[in-house]
mmCIF file of C-alpha atoms and ligand atoms in Angstrom:
data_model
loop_
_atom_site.group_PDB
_atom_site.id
_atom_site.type_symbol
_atom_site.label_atom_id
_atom_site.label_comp_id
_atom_site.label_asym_id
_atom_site.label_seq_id
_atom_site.Cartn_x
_atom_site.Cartn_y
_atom_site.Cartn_z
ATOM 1 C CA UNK B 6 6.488 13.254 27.794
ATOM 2 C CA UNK B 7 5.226 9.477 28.054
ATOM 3 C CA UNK B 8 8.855 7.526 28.555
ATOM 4 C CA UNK B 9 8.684 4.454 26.170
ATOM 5 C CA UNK B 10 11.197 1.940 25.351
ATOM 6 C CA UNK B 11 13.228 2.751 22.165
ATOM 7 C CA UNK B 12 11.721 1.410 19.345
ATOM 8 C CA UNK B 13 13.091 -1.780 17.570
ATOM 9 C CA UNK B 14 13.943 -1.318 13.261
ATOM 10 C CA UNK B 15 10.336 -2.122 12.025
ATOM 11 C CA UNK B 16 10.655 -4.759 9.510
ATOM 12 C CA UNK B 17 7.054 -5.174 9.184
ATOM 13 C CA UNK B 18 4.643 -4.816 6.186
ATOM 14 C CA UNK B 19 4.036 -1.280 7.337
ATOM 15 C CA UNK B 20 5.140 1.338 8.948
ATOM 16 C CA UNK B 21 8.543 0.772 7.813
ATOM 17 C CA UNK B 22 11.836 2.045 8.784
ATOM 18 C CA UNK B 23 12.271 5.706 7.805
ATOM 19 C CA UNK B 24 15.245 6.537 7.040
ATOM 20 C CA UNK B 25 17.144 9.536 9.612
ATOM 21 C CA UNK B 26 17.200 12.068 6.645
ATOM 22 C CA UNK B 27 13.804 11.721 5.863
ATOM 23 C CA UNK B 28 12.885 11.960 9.366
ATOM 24 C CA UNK B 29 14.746 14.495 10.122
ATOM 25 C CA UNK B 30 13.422 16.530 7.154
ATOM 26 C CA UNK B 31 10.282 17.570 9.085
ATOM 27 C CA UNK B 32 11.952 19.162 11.880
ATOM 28 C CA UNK B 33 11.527 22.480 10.071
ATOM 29 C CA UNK B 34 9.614 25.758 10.497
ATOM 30 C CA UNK B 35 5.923 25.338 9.511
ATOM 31 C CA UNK B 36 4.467 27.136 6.346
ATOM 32 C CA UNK B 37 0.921 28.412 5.651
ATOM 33 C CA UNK B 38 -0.953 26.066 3.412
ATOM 34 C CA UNK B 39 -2.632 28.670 1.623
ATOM 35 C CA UNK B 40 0.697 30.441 0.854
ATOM 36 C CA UNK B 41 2.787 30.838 -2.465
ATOM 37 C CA UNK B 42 5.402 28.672 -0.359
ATOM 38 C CA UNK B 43 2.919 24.953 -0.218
ATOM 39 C CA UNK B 44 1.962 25.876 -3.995
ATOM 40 C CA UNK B 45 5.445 25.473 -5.081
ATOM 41 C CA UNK B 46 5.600 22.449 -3.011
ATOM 42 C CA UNK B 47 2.772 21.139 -4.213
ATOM 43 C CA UNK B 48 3.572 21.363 -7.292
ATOM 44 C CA UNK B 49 7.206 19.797 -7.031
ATOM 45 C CA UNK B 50 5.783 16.810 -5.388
ATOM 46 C CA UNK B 51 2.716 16.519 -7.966
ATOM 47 C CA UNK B 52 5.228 16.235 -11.062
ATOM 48 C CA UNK B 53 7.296 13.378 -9.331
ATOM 49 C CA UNK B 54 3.978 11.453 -7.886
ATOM 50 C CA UNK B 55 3.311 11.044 -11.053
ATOM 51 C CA UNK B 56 6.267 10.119 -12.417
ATOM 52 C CA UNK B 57 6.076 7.302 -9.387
ATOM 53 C CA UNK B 58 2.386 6.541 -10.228
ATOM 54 C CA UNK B 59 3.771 6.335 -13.984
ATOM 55 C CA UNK B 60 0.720 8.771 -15.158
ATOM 56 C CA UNK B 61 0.360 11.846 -16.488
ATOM 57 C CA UNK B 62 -2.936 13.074 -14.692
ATOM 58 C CA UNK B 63 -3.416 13.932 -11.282
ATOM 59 C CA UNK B 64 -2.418 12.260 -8.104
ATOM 60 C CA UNK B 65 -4.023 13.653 -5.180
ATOM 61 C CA UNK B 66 -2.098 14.225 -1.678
ATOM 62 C CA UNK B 67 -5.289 13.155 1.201
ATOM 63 C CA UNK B 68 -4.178 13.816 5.316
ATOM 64 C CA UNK B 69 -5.294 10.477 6.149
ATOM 65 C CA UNK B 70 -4.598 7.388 6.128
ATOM 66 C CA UNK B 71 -5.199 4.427 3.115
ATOM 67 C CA UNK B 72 -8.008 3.491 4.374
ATOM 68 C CA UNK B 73 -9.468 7.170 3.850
ATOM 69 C CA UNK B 74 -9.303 7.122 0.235
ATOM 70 C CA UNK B 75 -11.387 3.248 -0.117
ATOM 71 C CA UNK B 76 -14.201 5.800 1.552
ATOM 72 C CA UNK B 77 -13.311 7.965 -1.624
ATOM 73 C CA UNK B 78 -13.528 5.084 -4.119
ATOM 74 C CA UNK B 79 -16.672 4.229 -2.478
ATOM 75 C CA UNK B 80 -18.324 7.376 -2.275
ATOM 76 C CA UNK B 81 -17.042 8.617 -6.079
ATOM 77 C CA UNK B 82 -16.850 6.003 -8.013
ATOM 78 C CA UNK B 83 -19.813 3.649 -7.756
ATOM 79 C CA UNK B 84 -23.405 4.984 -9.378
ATOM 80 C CA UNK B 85 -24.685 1.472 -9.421
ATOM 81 C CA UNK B 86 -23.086 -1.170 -8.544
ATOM 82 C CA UNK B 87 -19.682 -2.660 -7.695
ATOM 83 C CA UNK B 88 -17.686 -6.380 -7.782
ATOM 84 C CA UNK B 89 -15.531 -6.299 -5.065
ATOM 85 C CA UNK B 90 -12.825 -8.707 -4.845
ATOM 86 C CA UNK B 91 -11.988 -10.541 -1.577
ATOM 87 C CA UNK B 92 -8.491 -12.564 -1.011
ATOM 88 C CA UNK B 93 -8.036 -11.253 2.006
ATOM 89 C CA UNK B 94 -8.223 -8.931 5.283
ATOM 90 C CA UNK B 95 -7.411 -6.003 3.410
ATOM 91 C CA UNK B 96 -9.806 -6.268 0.334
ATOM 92 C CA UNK B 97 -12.365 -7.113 2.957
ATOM 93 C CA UNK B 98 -11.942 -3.804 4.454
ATOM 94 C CA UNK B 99 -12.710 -2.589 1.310
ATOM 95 C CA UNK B 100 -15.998 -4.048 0.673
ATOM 96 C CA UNK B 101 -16.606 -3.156 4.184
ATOM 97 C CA UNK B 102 -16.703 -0.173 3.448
ATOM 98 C CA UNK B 103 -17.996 0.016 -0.037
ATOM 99 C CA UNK B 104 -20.990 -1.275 2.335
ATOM 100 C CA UNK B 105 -20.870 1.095 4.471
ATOM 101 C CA UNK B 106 -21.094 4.092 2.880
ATOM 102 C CA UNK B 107 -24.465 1.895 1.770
ATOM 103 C CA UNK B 108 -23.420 1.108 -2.268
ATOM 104 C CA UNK B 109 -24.701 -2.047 -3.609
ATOM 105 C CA UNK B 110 -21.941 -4.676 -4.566
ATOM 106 C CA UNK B 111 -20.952 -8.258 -4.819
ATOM 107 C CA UNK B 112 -18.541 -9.997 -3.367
ATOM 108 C CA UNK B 113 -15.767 -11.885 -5.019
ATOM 109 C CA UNK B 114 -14.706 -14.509 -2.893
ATOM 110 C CA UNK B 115 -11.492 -16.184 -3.138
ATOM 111 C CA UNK B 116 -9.888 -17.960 -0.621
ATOM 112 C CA UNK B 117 -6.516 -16.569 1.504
ATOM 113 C CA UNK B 118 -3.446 -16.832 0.319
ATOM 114 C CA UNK B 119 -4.724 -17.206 -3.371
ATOM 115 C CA UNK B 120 -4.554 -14.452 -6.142
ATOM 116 C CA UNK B 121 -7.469 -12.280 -7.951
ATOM 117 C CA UNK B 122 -7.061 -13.827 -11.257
ATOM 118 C CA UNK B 123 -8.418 -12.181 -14.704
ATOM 119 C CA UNK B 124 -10.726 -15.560 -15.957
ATOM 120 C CA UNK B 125 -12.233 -15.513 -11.742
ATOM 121 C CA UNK B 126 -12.784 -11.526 -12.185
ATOM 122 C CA UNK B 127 -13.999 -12.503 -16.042
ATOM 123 C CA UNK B 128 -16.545 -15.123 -14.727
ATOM 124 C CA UNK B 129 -18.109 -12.221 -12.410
ATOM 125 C CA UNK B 130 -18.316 -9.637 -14.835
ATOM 126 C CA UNK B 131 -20.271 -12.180 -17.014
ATOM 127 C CA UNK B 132 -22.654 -13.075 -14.622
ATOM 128 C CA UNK B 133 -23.371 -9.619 -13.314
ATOM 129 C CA UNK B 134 -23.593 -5.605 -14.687
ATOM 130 C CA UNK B 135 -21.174 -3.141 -12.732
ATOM 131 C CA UNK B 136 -19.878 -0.225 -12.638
ATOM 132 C CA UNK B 137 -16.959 -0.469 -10.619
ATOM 133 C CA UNK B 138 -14.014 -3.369 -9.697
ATOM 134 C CA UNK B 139 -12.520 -3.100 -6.377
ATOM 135 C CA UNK B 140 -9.121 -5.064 -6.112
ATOM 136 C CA UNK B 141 -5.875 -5.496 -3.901
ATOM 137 C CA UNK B 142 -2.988 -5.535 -5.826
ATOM 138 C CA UNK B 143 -1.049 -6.868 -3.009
ATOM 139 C CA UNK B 144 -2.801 -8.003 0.119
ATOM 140 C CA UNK B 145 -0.483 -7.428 2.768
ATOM 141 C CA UNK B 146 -2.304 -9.767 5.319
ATOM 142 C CA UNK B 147 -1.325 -13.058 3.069
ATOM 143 C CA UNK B 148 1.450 -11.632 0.647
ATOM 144 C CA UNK B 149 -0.208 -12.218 -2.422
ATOM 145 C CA UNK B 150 0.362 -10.337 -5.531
ATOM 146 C CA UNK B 151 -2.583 -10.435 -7.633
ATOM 147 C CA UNK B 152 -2.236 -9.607 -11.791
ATOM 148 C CA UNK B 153 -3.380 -6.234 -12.337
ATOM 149 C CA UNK B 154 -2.467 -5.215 -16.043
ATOM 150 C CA UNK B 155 -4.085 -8.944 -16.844
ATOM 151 C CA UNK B 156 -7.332 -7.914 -13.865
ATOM 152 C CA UNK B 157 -7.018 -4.393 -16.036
ATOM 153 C CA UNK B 158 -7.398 -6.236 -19.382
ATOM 154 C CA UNK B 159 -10.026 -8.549 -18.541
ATOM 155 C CA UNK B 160 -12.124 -5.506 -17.009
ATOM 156 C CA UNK B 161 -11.766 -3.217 -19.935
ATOM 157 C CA UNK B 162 -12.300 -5.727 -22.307
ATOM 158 C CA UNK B 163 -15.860 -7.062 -20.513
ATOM 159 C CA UNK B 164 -17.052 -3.779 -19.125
ATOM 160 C CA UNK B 165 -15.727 -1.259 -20.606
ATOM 161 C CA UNK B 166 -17.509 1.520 -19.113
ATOM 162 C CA UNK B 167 -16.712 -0.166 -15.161
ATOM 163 C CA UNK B 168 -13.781 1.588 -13.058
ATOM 164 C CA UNK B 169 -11.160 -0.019 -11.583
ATOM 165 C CA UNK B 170 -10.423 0.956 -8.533
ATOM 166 C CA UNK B 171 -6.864 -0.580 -7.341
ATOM 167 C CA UNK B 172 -5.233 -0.675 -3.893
ATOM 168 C CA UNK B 173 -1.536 -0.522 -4.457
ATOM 169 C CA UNK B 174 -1.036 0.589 -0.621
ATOM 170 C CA UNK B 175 1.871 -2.685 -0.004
ATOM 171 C CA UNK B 176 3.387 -2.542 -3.765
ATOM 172 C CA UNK B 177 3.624 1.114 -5.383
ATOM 173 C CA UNK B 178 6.973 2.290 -4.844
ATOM 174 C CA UNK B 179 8.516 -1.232 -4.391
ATOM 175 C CA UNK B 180 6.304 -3.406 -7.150
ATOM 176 C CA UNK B 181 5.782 -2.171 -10.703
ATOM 177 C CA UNK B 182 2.197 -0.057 -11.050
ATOM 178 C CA UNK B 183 1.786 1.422 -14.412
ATOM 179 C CA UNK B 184 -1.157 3.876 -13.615
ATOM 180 C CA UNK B 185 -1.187 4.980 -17.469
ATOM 181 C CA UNK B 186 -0.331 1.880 -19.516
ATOM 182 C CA UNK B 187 -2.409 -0.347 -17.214
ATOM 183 C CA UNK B 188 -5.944 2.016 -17.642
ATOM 184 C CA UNK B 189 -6.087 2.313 -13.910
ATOM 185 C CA UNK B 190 -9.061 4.763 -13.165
ATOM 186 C CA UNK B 191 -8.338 4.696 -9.447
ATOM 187 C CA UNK B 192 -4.694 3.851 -8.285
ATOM 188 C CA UNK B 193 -4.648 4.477 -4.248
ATOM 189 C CA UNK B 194 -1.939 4.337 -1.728
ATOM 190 C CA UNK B 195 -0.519 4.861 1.718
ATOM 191 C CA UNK B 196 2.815 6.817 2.664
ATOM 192 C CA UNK B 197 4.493 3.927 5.138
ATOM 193 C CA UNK B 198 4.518 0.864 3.210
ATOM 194 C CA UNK B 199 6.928 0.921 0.297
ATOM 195 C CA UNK B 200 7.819 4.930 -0.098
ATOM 196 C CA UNK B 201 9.276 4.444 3.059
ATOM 197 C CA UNK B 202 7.551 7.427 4.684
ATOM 198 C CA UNK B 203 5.847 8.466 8.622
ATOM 199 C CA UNK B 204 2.346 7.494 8.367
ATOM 200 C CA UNK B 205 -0.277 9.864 7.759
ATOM 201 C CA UNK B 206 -0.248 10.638 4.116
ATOM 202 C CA UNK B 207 -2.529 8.728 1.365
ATOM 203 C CA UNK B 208 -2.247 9.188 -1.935
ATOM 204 C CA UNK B 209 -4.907 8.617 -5.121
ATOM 205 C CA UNK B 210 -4.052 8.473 -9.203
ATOM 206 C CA UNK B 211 -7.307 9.404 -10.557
ATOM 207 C CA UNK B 212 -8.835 8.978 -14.008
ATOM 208 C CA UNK B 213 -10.646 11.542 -16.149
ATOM 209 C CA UNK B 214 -13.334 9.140 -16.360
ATOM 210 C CA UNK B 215 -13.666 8.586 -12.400
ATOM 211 C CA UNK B 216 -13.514 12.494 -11.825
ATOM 212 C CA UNK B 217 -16.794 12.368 -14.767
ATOM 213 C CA UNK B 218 -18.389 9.533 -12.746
ATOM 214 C CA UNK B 219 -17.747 11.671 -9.219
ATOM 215 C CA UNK B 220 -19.812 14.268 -11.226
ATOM 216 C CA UNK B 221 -22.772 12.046 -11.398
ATOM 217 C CA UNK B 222 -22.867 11.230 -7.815
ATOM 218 C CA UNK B 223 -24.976 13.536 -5.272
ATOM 219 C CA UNK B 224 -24.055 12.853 -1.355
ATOM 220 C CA UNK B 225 -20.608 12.625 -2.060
ATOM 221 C CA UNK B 226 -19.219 14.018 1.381
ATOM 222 C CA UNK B 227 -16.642 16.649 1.377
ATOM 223 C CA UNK B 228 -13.553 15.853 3.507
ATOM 224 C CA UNK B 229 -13.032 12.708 0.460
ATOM 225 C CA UNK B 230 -14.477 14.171 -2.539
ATOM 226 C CA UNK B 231 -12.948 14.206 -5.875
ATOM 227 C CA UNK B 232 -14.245 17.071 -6.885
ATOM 228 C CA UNK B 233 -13.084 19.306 -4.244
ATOM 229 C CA UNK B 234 -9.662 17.474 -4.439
ATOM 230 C CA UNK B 235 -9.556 18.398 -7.991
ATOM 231 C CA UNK B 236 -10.152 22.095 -7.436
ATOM 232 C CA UNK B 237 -8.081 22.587 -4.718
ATOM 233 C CA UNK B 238 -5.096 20.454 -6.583
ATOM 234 C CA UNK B 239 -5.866 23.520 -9.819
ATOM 235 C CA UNK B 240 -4.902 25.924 -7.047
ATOM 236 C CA UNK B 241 -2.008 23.907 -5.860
ATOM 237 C CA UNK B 242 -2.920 23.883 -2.730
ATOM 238 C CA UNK B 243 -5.203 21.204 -0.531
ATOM 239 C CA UNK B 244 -9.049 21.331 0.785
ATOM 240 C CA UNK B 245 -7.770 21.612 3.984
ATOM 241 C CA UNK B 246 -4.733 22.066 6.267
ATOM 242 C CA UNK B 247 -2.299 19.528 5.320
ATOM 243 C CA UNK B 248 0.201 17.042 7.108
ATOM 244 C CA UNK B 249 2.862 19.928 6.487
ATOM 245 C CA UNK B 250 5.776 18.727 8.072
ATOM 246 C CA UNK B 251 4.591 15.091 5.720
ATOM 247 C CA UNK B 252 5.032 16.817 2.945
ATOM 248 C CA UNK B 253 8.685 17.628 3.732
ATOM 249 C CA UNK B 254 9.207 14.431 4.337
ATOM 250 C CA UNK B 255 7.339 13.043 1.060
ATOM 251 C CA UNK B 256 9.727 16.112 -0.780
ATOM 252 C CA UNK B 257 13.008 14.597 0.089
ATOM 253 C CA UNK B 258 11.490 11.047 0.059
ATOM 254 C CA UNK B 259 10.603 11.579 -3.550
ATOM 255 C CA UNK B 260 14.028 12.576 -4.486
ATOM 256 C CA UNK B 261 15.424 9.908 -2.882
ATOM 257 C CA UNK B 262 13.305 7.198 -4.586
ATOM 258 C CA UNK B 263 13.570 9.127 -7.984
ATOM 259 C CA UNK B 264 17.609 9.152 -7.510
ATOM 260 C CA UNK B 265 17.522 5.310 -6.864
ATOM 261 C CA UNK B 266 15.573 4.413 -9.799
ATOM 262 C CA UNK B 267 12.094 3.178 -10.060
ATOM 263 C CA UNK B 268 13.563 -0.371 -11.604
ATOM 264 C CA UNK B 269 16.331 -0.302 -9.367
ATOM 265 C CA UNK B 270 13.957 -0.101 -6.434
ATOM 266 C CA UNK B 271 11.339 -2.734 -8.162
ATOM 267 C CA UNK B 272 14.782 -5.207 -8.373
ATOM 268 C CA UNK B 273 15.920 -4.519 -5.008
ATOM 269 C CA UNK B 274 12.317 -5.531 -3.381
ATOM 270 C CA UNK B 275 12.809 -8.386 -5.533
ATOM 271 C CA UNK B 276 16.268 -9.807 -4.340
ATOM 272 C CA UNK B 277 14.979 -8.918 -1.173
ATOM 273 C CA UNK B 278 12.177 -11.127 -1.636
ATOM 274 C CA UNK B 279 13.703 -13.881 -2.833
ATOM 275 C CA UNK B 280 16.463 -13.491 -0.086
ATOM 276 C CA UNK B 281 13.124 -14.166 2.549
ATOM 277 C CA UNK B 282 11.535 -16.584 0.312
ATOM 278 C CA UNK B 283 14.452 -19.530 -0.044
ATOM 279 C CA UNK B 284 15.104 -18.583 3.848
ATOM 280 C CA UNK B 285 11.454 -19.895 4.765
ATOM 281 C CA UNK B 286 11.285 -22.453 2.407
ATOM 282 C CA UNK B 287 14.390 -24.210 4.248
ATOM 283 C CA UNK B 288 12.619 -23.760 7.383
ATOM 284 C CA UNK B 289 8.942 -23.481 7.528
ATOM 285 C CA UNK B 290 6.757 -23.052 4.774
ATOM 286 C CA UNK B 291 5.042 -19.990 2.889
ATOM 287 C CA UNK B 292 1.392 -19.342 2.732
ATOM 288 C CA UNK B 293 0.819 -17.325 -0.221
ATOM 289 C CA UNK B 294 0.406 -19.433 -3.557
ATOM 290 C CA UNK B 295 3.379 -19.706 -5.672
ATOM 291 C CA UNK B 296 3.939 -17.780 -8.496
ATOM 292 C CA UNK B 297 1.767 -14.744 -6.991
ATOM 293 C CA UNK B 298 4.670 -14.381 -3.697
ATOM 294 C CA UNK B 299 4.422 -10.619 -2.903
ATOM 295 C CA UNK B 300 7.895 -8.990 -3.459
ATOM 296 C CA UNK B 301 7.004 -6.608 -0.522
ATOM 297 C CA UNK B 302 6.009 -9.023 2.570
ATOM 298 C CA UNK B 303 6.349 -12.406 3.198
ATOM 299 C CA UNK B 304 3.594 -14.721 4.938
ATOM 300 C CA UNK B 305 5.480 -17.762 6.247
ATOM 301 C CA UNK B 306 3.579 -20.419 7.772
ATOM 302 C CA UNK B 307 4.494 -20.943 11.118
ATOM 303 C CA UNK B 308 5.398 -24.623 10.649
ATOM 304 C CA UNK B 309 7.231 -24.744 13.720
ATOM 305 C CA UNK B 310 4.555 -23.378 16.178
ATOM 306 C CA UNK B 311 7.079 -20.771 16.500
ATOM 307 C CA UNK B 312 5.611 -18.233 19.463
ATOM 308 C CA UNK B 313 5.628 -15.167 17.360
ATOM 309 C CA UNK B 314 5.260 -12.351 19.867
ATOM 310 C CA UNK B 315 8.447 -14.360 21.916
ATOM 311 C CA UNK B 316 10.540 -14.296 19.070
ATOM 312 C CA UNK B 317 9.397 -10.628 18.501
ATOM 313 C CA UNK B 318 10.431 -9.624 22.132
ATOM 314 C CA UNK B 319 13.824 -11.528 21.549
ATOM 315 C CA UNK B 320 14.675 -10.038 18.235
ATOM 316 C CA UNK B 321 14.107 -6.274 19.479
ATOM 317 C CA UNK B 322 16.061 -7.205 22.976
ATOM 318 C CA UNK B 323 18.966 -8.624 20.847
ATOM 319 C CA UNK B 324 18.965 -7.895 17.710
ATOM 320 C CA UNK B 325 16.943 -4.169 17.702
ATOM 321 C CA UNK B 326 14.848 -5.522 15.024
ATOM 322 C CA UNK B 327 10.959 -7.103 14.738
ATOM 323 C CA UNK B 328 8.597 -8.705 12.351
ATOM 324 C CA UNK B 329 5.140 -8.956 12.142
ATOM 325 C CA UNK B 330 2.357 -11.341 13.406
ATOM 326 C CA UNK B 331 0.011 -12.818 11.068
ATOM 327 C CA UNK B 332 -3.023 -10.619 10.464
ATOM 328 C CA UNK B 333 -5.514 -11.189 11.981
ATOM 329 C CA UNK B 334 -7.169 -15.031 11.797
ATOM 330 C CA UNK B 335 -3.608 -15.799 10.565
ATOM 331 C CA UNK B 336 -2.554 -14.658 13.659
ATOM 332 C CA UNK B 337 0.695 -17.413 15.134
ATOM 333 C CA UNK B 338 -0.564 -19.729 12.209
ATOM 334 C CA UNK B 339 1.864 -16.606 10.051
ATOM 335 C CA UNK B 340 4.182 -14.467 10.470
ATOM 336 C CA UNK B 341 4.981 -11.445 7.984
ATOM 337 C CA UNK B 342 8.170 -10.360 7.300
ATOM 338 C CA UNK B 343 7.995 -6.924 5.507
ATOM 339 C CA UNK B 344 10.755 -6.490 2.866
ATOM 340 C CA UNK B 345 9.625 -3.075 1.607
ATOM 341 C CA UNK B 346 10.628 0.422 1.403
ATOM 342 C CA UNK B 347 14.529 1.587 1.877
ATOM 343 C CA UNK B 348 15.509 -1.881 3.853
ATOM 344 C CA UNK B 349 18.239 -4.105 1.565
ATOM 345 C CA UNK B 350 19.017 -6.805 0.808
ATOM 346 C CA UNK B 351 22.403 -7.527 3.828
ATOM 347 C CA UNK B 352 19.359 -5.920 6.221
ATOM 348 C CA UNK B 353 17.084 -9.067 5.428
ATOM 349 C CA UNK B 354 20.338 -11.267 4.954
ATOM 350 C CA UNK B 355 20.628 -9.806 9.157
ATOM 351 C CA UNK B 356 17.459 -10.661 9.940
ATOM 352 C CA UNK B 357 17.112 -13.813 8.988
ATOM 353 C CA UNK B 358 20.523 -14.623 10.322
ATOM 354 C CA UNK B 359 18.546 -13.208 13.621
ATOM 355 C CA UNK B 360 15.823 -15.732 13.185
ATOM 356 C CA UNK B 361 18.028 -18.317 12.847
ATOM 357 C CA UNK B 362 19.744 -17.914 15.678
ATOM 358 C CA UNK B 363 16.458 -17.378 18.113
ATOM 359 C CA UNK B 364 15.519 -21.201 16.209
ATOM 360 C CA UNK B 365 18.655 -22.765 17.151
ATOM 361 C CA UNK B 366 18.178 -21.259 20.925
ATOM 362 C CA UNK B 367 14.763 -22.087 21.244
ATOM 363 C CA UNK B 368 15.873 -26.053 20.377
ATOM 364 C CA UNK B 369 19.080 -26.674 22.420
HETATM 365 N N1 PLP O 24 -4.694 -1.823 2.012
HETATM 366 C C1 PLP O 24 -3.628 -2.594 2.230
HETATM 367 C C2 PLP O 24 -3.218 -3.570 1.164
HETATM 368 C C3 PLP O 24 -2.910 -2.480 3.409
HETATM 369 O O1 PLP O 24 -1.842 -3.239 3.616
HETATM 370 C C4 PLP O 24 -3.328 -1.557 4.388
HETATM 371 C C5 PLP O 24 -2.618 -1.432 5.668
HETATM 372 O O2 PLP O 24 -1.812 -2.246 6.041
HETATM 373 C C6 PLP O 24 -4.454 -0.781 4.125
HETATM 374 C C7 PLP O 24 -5.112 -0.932 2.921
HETATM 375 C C8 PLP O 24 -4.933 0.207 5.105
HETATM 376 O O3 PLP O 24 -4.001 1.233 5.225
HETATM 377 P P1 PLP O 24 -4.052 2.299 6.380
HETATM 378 O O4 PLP O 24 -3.713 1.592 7.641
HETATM 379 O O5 PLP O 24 -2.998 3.286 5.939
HETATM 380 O O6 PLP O 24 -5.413 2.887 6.398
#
């Protein structure tokens, strides 16, 4: 086996820290997925998805990661043709791929570290016919929160027959999604960000009305289609062989996040959040726009010229714990501190203390 250092507690926007039980859950003997044993799964983990999703219709369970199911959004959900809305590295990928998989769209610009707002998503959907809205609830490379039930509003209320497709990969399970109450047709998601789970798992809330528009669509592919999701999710099974030992995980994971509380877990990102927020504010400054500060990561502007990946090797040598580099272009101009998942509020309160003490080291 490769030798490798032992890894620091991630406390970056994803993966995050998994906690021992959950880990330890999939060191169990593997089942058949096409046995009565994964249907009862299945089905235990489909009724509390969607109880995390808040819907009542399906949620489907993809081996793969986020990224996966924008190739599903892309490939199901747009006959004509889409907006999609940029704010940052994430929702880029998006239309990247909306691109690639050759659909005709638009781009919604708006500029890092700045919200998706209803009137900017209104203005588009004046100007232009579509059938789909792609959006970020929360981009993760600027830690912005955009306002979906006001995004869902202005959408359903100006297009009425155009699907929103939302991205709640860095909020759902730490930042209120309402799947249901909101109208969301698409509502997609990644295991490691705020569920607190291995990587490896994506997960999809999907409309009655997207499944109808899948319908529609020839050329859909296979390993991502709707359709085939559907019919395989009737059986309670999957398409094809699933992350198993993922699954175990995501089963005692559920519980776990069920037990806590949805509101207790949405109010414990938030103190979190807060904690990080007043810390940088004393110190450096923050790069997302106020009022639309992500309650699951933290972009601080690196003020200070702080070297990030020193600090990072510092923290982990003393302190077992790192953060995150800016993404991408934002790279040493931000850092991200990921508040998400099972981490509290004394293990950012740690952290930061952590931080402060590499700051007063690197001056004296
Ligand atoms: N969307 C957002 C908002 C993300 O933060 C990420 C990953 O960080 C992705 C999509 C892509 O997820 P994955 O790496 O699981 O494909």
């Amino acid at each position: 086996m490769t030798e490798r250092p032992r890894p620091a507690r991630l406390f970056l926007p994803g993966p995050t820290e998994v906690r021992e039980e959950v880990l330890n859950s999939q060191a169990q003997r593997l089942i058949g997925h096409r046995s009565k044993e994964i249907e009862a799964l299945l089905e235990s983990i489909q009724g509390r998805l969607r109880e995390v999703f808040r819907t009542d219709h399906r949620v489907y369970v993809a081996t793969s990661s986020a990224t996966g199911l924008f190739e599903a959004t892309a490939r199901n959900c747009i006959a004509g043709r889409a907006l999609c809305c940029v704010n940052g590295a994430f929702s880029r990928r998006w239309q990247e791929v909306v691109a690639a998989v050759g659909k005709p769209h638009d781009v919604l610009e708006v500029e890092w570290g700045k919200p998706v707002t209803p009137e900017l998503v209104a203005q588009a959907l004046e100007a232009g016919e579509y059938d789909a809205v792609t959006v970020v609830h929360n981009e993760t490379s600027t830690g912005v929160t955009s306002p979906i039930a006001e995004i869902a509003a202005a959408v359903r209320s100006l297009a009425p027959d155009a699907l929103l497709l939302v991205d709640t990969v860095s909020s759902l399970g730490g930042i209120d999604v309402r799947v249901d109450a909101w109208r969301l047709d698409v509502c997609l998601t990644g295991g490691q960000k705020c569920l607190a789970l291995p990587p490896g798992l994506a997960f999809a809330a999907v409309s009655d009305r997207a499944l109808e528009r899948a319908e529609g669509i020839p050329h859909r592919g296979w390993y991502f289609d709707f359709l085939v999701f559907e019919k395989y999710l009737r059986r309670r099974q999957t398409p094809t062989t699933p992350a198993i030992t993922l699954l175990y995980a995501l089963d005692v994971q559920l519980d776990r996040i069920l037990a806590e509380g949805l509101d207790a877990r949405f109010a414990r990102h938030s103190a979190m959040a807060r904690h990080v927020r007043e810390w940088a504010l004393e110190r450096l400054e923050l790069f997302a726009a106020e009022g639309y500060r992500s309650d699951s990561v933290t972009a601080v502007t690196n003020t200070r010229e702080i070297d990030v990946p020193v600090m990072n090797r510092w923290l982990a040598e003393n302190h077992d714990m790192v953060v995150s580099n800016g993404y991408g272009k934002l790279a040493n101009r931000t850092f991200r501190i990921g508040h998400m998942g099972d981490h509290t509020l004394d293990d950012m309160q740690t952290l930061t203390a952590a931080i402060d003490e590499f700051l007063g080291a690197e001056r004296s």
